[in-house]
PDB file of C-alpha atoms in Angstrom:
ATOM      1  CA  UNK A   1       3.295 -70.603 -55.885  1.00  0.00           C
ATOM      2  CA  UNK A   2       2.711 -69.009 -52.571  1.00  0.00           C
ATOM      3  CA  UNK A   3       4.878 -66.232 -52.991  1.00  0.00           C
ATOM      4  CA  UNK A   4       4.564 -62.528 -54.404  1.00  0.00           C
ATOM      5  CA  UNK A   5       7.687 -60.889 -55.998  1.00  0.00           C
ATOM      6  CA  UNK A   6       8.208 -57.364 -55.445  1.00  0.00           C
ATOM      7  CA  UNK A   7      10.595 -54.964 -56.948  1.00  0.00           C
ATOM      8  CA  UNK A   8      12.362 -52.941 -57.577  1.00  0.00           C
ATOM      9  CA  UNK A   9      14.238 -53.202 -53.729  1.00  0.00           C
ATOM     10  CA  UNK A  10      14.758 -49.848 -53.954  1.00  0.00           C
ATOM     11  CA  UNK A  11      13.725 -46.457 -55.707  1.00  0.00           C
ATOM     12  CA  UNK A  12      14.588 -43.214 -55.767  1.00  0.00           C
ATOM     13  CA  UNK A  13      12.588 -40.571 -57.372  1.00  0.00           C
ATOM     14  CA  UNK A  14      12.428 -37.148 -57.926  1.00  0.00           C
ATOM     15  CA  UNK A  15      10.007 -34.409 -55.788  1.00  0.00           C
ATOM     16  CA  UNK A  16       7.044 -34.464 -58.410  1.00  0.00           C
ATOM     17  CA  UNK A  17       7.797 -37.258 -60.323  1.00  0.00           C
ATOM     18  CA  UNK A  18       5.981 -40.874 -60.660  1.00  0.00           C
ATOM     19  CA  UNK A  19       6.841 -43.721 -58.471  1.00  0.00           C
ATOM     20  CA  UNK A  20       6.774 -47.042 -60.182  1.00  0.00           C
ATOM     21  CA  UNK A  21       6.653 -50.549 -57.373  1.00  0.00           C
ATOM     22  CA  UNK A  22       5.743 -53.417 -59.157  1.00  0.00           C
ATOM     23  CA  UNK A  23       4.521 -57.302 -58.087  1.00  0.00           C
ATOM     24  CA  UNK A  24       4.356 -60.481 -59.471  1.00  0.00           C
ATOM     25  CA  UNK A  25       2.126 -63.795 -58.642  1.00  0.00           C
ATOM     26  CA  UNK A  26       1.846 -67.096 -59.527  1.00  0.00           C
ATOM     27  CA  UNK A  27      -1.288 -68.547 -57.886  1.00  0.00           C
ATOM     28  CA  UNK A  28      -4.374 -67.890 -59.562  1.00  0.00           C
ATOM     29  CA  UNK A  29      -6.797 -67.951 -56.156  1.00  0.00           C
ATOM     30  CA  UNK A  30      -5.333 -65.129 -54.911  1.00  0.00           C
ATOM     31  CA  UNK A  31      -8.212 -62.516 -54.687  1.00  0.00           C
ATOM     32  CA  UNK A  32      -7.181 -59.347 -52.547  1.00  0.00           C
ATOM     33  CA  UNK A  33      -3.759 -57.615 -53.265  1.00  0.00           C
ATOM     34  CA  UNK A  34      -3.277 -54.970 -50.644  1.00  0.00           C
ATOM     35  CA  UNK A  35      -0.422 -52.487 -50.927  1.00  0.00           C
ATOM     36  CA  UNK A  36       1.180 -51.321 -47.451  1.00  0.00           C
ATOM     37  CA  UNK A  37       3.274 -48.039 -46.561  1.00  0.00           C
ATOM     38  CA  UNK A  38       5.350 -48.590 -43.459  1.00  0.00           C
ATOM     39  CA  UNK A  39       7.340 -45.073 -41.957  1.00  0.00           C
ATOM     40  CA  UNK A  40      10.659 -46.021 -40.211  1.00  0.00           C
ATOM     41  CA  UNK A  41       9.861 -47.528 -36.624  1.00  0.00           C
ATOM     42  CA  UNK A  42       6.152 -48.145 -36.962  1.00  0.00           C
ATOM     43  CA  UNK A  43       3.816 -51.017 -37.824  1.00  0.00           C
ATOM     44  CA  UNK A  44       2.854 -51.075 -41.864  1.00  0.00           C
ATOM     45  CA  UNK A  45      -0.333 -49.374 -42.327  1.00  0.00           C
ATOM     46  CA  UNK A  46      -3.004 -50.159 -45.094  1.00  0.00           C
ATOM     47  CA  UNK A  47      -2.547 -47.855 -48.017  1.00  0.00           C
ATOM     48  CA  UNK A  48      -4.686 -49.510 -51.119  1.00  0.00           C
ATOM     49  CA  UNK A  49      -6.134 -52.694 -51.983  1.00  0.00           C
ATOM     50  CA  UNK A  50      -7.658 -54.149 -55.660  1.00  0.00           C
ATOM     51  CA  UNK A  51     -10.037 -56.909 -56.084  1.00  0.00           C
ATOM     52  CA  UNK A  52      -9.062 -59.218 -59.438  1.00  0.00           C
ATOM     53  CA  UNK A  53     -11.999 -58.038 -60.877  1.00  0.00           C
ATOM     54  CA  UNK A  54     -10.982 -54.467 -61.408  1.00  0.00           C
ATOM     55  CA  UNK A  55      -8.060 -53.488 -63.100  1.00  0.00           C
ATOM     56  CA  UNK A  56      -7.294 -49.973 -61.870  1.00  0.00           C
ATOM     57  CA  UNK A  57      -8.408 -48.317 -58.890  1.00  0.00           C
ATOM     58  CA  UNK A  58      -7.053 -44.369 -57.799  1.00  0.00           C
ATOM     59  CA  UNK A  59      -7.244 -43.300 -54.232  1.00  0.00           C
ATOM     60  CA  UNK A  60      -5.750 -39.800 -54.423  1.00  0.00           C
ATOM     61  CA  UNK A  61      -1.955 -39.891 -55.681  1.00  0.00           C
ATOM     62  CA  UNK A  62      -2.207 -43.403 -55.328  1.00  0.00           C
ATOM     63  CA  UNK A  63      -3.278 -45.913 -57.746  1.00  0.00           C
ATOM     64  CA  UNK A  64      -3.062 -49.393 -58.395  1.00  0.00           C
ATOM     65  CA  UNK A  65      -3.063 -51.244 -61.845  1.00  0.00           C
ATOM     66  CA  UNK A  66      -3.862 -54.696 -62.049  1.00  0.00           C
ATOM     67  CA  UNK A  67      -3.269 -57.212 -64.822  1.00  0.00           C
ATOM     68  CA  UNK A  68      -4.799 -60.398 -64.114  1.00  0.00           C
ATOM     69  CA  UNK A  69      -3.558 -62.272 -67.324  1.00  0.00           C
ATOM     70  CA  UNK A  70       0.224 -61.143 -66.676  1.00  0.00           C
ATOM     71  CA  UNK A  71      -0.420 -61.520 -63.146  1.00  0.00           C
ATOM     72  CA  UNK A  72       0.841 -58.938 -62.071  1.00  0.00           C
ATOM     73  CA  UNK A  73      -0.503 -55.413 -59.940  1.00  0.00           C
ATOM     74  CA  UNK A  74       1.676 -52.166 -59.285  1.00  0.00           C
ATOM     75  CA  UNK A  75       1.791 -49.431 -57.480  1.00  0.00           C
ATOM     76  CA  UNK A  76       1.835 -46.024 -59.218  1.00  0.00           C
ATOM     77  CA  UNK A  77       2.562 -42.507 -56.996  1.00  0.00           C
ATOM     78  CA  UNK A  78       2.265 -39.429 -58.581  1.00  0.00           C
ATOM     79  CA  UNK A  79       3.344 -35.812 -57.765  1.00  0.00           C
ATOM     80  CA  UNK A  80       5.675 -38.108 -55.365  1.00  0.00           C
ATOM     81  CA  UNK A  81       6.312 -35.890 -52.491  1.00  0.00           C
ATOM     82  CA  UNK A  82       9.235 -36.402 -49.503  1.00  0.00           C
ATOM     83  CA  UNK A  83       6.508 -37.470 -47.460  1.00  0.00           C
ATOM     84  CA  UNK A  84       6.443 -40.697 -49.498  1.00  0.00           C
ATOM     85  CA  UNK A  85       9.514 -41.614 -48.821  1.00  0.00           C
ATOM     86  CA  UNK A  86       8.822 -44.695 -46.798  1.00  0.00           C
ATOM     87  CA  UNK A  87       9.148 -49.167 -47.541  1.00  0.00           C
ATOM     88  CA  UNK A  88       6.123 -50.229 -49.240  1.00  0.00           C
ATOM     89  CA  UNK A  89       5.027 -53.313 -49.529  1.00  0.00           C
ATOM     90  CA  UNK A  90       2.486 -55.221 -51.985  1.00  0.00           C
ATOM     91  CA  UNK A  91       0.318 -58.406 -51.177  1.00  0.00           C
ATOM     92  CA  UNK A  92      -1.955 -61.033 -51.983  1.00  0.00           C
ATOM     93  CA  UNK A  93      -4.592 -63.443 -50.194  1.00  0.00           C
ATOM     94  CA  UNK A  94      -5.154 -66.754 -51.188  1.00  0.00           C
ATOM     95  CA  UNK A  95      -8.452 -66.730 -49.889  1.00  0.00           C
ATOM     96  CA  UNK A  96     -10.592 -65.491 -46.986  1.00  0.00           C
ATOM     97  CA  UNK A  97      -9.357 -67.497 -44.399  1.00  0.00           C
ATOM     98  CA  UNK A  98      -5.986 -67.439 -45.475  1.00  0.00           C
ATOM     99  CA  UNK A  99      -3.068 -65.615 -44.270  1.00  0.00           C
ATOM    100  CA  UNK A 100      -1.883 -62.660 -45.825  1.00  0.00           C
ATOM    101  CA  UNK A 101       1.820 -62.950 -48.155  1.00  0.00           C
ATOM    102  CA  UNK A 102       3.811 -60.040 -48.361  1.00  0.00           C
ATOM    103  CA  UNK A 103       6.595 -58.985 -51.149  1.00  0.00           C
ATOM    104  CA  UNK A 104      10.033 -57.993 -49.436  1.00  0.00           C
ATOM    105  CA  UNK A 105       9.336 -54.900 -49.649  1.00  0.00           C
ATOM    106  CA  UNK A 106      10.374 -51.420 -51.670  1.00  0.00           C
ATOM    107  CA  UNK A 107      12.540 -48.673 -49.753  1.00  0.00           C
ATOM    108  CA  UNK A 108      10.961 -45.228 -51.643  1.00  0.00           C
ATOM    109  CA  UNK A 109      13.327 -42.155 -51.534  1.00  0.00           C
ATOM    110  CA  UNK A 110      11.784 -38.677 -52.768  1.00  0.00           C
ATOM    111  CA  UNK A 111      14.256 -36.595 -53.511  1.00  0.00           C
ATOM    112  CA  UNK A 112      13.859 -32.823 -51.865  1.00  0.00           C
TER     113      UNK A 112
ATOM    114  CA  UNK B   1      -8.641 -45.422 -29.049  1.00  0.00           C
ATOM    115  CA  UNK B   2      -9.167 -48.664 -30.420  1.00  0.00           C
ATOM    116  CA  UNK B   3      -5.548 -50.635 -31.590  1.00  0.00           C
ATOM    117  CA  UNK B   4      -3.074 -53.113 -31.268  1.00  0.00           C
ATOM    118  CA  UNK B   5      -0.305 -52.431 -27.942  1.00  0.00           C
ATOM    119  CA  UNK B   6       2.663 -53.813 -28.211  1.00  0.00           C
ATOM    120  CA  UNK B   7       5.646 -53.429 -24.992  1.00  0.00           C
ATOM    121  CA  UNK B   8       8.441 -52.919 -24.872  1.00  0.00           C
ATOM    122  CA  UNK B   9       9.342 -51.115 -27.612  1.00  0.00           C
ATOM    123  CA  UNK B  10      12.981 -51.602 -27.141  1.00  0.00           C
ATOM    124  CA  UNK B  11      13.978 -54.666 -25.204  1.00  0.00           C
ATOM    125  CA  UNK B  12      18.062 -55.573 -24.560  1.00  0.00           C
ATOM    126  CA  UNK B  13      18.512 -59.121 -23.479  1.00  0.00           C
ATOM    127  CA  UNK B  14      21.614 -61.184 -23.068  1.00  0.00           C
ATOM    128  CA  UNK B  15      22.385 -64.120 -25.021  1.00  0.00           C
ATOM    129  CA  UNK B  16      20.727 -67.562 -23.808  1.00  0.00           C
ATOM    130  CA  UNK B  17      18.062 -65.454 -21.643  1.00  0.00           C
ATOM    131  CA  UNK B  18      14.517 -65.689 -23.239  1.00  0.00           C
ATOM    132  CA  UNK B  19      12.213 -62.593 -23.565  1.00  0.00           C
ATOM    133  CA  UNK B  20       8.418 -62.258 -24.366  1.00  0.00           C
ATOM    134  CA  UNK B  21       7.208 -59.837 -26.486  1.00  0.00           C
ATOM    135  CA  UNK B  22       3.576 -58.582 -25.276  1.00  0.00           C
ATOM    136  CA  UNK B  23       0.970 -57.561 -27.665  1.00  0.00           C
ATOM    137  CA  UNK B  24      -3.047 -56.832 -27.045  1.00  0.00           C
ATOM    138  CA  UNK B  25      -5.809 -55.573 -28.879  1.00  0.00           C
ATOM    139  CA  UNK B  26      -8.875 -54.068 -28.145  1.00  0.00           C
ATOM    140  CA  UNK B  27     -10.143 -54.284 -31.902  1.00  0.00           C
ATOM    141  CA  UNK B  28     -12.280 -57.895 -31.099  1.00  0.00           C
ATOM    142  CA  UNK B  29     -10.354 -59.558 -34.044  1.00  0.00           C
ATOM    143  CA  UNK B  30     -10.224 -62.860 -34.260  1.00  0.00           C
ATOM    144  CA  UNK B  31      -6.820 -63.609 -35.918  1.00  0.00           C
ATOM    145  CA  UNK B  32      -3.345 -62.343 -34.038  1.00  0.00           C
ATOM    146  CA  UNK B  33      -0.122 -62.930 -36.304  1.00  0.00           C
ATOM    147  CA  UNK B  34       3.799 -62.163 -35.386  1.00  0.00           C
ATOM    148  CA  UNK B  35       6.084 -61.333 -37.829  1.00  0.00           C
ATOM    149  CA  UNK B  36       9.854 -60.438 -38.024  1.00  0.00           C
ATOM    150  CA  UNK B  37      11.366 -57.490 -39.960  1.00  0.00           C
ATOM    151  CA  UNK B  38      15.042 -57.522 -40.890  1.00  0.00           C
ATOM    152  CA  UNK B  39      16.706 -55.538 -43.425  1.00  0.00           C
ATOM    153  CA  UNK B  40      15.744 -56.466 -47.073  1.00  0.00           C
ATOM    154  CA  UNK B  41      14.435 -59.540 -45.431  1.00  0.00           C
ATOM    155  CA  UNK B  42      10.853 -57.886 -45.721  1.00  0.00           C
ATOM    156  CA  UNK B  43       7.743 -59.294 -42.739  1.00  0.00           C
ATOM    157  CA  UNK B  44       8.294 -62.540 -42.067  1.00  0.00           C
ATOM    158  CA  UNK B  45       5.512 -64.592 -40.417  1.00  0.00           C
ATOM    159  CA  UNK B  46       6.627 -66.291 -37.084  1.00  0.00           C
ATOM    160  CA  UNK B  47       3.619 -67.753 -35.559  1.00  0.00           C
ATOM    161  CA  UNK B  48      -0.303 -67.018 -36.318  1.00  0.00           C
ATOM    162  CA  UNK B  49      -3.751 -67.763 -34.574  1.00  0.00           C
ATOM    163  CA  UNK B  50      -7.072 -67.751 -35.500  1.00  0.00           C
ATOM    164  CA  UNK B  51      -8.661 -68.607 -32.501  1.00  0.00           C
ATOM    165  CA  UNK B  52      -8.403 -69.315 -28.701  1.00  0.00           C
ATOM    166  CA  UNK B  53      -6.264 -71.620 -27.736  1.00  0.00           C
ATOM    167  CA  UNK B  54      -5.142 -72.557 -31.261  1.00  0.00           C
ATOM    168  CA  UNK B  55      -2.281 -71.761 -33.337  1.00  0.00           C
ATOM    169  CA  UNK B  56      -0.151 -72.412 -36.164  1.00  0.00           C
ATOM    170  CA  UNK B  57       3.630 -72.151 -37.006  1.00  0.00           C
ATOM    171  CA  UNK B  58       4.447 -69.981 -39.483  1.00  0.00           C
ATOM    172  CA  UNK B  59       7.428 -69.473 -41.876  1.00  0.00           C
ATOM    173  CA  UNK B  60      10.269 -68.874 -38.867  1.00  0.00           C
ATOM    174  CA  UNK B  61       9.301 -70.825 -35.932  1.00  0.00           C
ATOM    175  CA  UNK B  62      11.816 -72.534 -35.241  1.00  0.00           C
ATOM    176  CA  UNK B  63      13.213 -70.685 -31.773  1.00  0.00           C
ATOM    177  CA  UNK B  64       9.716 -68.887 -30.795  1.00  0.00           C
ATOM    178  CA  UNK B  65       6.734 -69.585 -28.623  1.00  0.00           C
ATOM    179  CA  UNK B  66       3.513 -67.944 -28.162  1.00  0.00           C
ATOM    180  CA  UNK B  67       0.483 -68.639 -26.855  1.00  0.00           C
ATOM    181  CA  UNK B  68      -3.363 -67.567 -26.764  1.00  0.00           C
ATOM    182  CA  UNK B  69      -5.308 -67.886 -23.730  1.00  0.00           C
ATOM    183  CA  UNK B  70      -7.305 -64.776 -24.444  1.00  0.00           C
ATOM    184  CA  UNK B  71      -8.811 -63.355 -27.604  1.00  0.00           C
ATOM    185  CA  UNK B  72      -7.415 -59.876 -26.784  1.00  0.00           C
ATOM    186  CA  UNK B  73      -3.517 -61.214 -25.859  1.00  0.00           C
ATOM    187  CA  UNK B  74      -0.993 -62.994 -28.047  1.00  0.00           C
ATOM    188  CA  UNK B  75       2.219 -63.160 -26.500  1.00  0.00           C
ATOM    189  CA  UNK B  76       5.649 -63.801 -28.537  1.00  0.00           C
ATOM    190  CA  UNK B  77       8.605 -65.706 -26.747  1.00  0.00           C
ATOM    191  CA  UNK B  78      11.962 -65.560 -28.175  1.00  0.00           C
ATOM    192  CA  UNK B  79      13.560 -68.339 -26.658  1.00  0.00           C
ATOM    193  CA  UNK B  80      17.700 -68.834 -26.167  1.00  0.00           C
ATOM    194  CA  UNK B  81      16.873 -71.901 -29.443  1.00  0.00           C
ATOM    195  CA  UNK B  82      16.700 -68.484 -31.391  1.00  0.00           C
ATOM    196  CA  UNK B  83      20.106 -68.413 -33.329  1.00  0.00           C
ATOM    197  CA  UNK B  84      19.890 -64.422 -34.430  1.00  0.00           C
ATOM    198  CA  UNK B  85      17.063 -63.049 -32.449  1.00  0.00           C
ATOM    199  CA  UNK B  86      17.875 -59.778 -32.775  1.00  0.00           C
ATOM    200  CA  UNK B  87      15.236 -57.654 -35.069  1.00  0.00           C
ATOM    201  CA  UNK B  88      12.019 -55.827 -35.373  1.00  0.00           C
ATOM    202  CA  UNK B  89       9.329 -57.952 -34.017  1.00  0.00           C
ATOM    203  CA  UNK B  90       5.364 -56.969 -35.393  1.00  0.00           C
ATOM    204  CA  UNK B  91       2.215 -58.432 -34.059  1.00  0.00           C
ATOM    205  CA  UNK B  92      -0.879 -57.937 -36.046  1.00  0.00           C
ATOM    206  CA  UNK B  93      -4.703 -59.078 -36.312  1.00  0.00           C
ATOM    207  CA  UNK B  94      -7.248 -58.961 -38.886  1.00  0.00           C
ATOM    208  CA  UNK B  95     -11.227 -59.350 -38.465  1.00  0.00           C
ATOM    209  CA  UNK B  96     -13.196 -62.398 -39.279  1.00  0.00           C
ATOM    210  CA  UNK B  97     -15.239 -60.660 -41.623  1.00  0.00           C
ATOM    211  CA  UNK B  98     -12.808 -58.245 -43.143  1.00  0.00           C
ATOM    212  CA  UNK B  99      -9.420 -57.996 -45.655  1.00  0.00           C
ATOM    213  CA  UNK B 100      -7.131 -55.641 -43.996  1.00  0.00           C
ATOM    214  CA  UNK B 101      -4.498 -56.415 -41.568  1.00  0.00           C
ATOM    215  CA  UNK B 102      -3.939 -53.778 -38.933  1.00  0.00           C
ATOM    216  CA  UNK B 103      -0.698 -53.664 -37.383  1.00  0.00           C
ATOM    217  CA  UNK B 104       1.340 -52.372 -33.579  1.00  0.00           C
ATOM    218  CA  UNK B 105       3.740 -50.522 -33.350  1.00  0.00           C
ATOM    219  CA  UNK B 106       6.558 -52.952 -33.167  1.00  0.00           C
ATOM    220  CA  UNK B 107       9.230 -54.069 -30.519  1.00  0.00           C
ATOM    221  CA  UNK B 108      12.874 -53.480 -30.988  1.00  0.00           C
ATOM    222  CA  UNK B 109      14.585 -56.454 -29.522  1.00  0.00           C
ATOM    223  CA  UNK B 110      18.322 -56.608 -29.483  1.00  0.00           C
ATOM    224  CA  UNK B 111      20.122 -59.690 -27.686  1.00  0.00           C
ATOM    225  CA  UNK B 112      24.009 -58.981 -27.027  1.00  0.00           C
TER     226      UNK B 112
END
């Protein structure tokens, strides 16, 4: 119940086209889903986070879309550029003292 | 510049010797985590604390130490109890009062 399935593993995408990582939860007091970018070698930085009361929010190319009766939240890039191309990963917090759980993680590969 | 510092970046170590993993931060969080990265294995939480002089095994223990004597230092050991220590190692800390999780820069630890 503690855990947040990510997927695909991988992607590869076209220069321009949409990027498509998607995440899946089971327990119902999550209420924070961050989404991470990490760049080979360094520390995952913060990238976008949804509260379970919204269901969209757009920060630039980025944009996540949450579902809170599927239970589920993705992450959408458009226009994906090369400079994407990095491991994202989504999350969840089961409340505000509570640790952070990541997915495993999606390798993103824009095409040139 | 305010951050998390973590040394070495690249660490070799024999097999059987132990090896700690430094990591500070000058951001006055409260909470310092440690997580290993291996490939498709996504972050996996090793040992957290939320406070001085407290913390809490996480997913991967088994094999690590740490310890927090200061708010600003949370050291990592990888002891020789560690069966495949080599990996990515990533310390991190969040706020008391806020969501996002900042990460270092990571240490590269390979035993042989």
């Amino acid at each position: 119940q503690q855990q947040v399935k990510q997927s695909p593993q991988s992607l590869i995408v076209q220069k321009g086209g949409i990027s498509i990582i998607n995440c899946a939860y089971e327990n119902t007091a999550f209420d924070y889903f961050p989404w991470y970018q990490q760049f080979p070698g360094k520390g995952p930085a913060l990238l976008i986070a949804i509260r379970p009361d919204v269901s969209e929010k757009k920060e630039g190319r980025f944009t996540i879309s949450f579902n809170k009766s599927a239970k589920q939240f993705s992450l959408h890039i458009m226009d994906s550029q090369p400079g994407d191309s990095a491991t994202y990963f989504c999350a969840a917090r089961p409340g505000r003292d509570d640790k952070i759980i990541f997915g495993k993680g999606t390798r993103l590969h824009i095409l040139p | 510049d305010g951050g998390i510092t973590q040394s070495p970046k690249y660490l070799f170590r024999k097999e059987g010797q132990n090896v700690t993993l430094s990591c500070e931060q000058n951001l006055n969080h409260d909470a310092m985590y440690w997580y290993r990265q291996d490939p498709g294995q996504g972050l996996r939480l090793i040992y957290y604390s939320q406070i001085v002089n407290d913390f809490q095994k996480g997913d991967i223990a088994e094999g690590y130490s740490v310890s927090r004597e200061k708010k600003e230092s949370f050291p990592l050991t990888v002891t020789s109890a560690q069966k495949n220590p080599t990996a990515f190692y990533l310390c991190a800390s969040t706020p008391s009062s806020g969501n996002t999780i900042y990460f270092g820069e990571g240490s590269w630890l390979t035993v042989v």
